[in-house]
mmCIF file of C-alpha atoms in Angstrom:
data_model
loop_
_atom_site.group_PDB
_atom_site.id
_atom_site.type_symbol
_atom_site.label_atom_id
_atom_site.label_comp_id
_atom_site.label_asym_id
_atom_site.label_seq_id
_atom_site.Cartn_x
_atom_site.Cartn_y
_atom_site.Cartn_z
ATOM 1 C CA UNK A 106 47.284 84.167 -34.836
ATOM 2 C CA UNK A 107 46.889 84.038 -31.040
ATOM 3 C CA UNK A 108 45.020 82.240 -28.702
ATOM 4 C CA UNK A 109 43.716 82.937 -25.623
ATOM 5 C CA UNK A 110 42.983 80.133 -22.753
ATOM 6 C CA UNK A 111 42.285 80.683 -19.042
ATOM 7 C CA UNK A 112 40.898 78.990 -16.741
ATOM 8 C CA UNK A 113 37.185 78.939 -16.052
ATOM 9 C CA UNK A 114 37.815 80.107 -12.365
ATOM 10 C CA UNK A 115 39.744 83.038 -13.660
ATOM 11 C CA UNK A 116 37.277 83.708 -16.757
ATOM 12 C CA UNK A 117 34.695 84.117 -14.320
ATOM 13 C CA UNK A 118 36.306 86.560 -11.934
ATOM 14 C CA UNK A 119 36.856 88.741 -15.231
ATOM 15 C CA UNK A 120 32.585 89.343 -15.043
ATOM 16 C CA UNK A 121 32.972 89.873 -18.851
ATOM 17 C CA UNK A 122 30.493 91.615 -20.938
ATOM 18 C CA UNK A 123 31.113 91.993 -24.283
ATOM 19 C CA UNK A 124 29.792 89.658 -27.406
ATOM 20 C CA UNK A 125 31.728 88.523 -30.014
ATOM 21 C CA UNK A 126 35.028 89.211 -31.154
ATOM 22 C CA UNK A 127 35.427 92.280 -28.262
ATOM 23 C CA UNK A 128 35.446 89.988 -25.789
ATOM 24 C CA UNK A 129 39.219 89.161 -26.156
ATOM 25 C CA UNK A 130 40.132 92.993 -25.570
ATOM 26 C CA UNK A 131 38.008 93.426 -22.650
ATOM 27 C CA UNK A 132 39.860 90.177 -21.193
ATOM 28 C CA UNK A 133 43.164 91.559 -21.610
ATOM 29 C CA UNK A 134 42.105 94.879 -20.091
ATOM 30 C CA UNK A 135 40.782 93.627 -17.220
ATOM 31 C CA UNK A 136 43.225 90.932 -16.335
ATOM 32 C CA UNK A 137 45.574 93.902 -16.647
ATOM 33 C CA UNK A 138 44.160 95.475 -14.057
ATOM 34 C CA UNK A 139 43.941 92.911 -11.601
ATOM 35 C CA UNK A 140 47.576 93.002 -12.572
ATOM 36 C CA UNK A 141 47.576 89.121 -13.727
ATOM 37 C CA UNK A 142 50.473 87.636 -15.794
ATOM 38 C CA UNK A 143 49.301 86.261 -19.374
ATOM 39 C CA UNK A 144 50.959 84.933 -22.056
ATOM 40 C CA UNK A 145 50.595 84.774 -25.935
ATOM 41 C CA UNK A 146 50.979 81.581 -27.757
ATOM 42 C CA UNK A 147 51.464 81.810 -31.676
ATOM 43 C CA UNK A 148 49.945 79.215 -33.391
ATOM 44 C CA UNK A 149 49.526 78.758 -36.788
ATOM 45 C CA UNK A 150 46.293 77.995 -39.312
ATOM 46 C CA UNK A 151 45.565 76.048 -42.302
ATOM 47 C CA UNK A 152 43.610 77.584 -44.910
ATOM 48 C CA UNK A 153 39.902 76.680 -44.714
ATOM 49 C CA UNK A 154 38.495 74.096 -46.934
ATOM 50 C CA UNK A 155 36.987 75.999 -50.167
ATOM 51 C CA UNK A 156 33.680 74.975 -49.356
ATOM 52 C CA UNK A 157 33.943 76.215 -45.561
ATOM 53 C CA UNK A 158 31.864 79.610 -45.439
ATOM 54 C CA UNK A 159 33.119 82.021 -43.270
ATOM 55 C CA UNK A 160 31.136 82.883 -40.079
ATOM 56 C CA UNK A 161 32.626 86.090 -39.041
ATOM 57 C CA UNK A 162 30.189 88.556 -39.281
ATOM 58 C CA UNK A 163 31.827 92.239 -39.551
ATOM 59 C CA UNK A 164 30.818 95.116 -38.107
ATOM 60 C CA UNK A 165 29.236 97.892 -40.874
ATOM 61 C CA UNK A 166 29.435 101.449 -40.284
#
């Protein structure tokens, strides 16, 4: 998994719109633009407690 972190100045000069899980993308696209340097950190998960419910809620088609 990655994780993305920037800082609020920055966020805010992105003028993002999208909700949800788009967001990310539209981050990367525009901070590409401006021609910004970003980096990816891996990080790793533990599974989620079995009474955790997910709260992801996928697109239908």
């Amino acid at each position: 998994m990655i994780v993305t972190a920037v800082k609020r100045s920055l966020y805010e000069d992105l003028h993002l719109k999208q909700p949800g899980m788009e967001f990310a993308s539209e981050m990367l696209l525009r901070a590409g633009k401006k021609n910004w340097r970003y980096v990816e950190i891996p990080i790793s998960l533990r599974p989620a407690h079995p009474s955790h419910k997910p709260h992801l809620r996928p697109l239908s088609v």
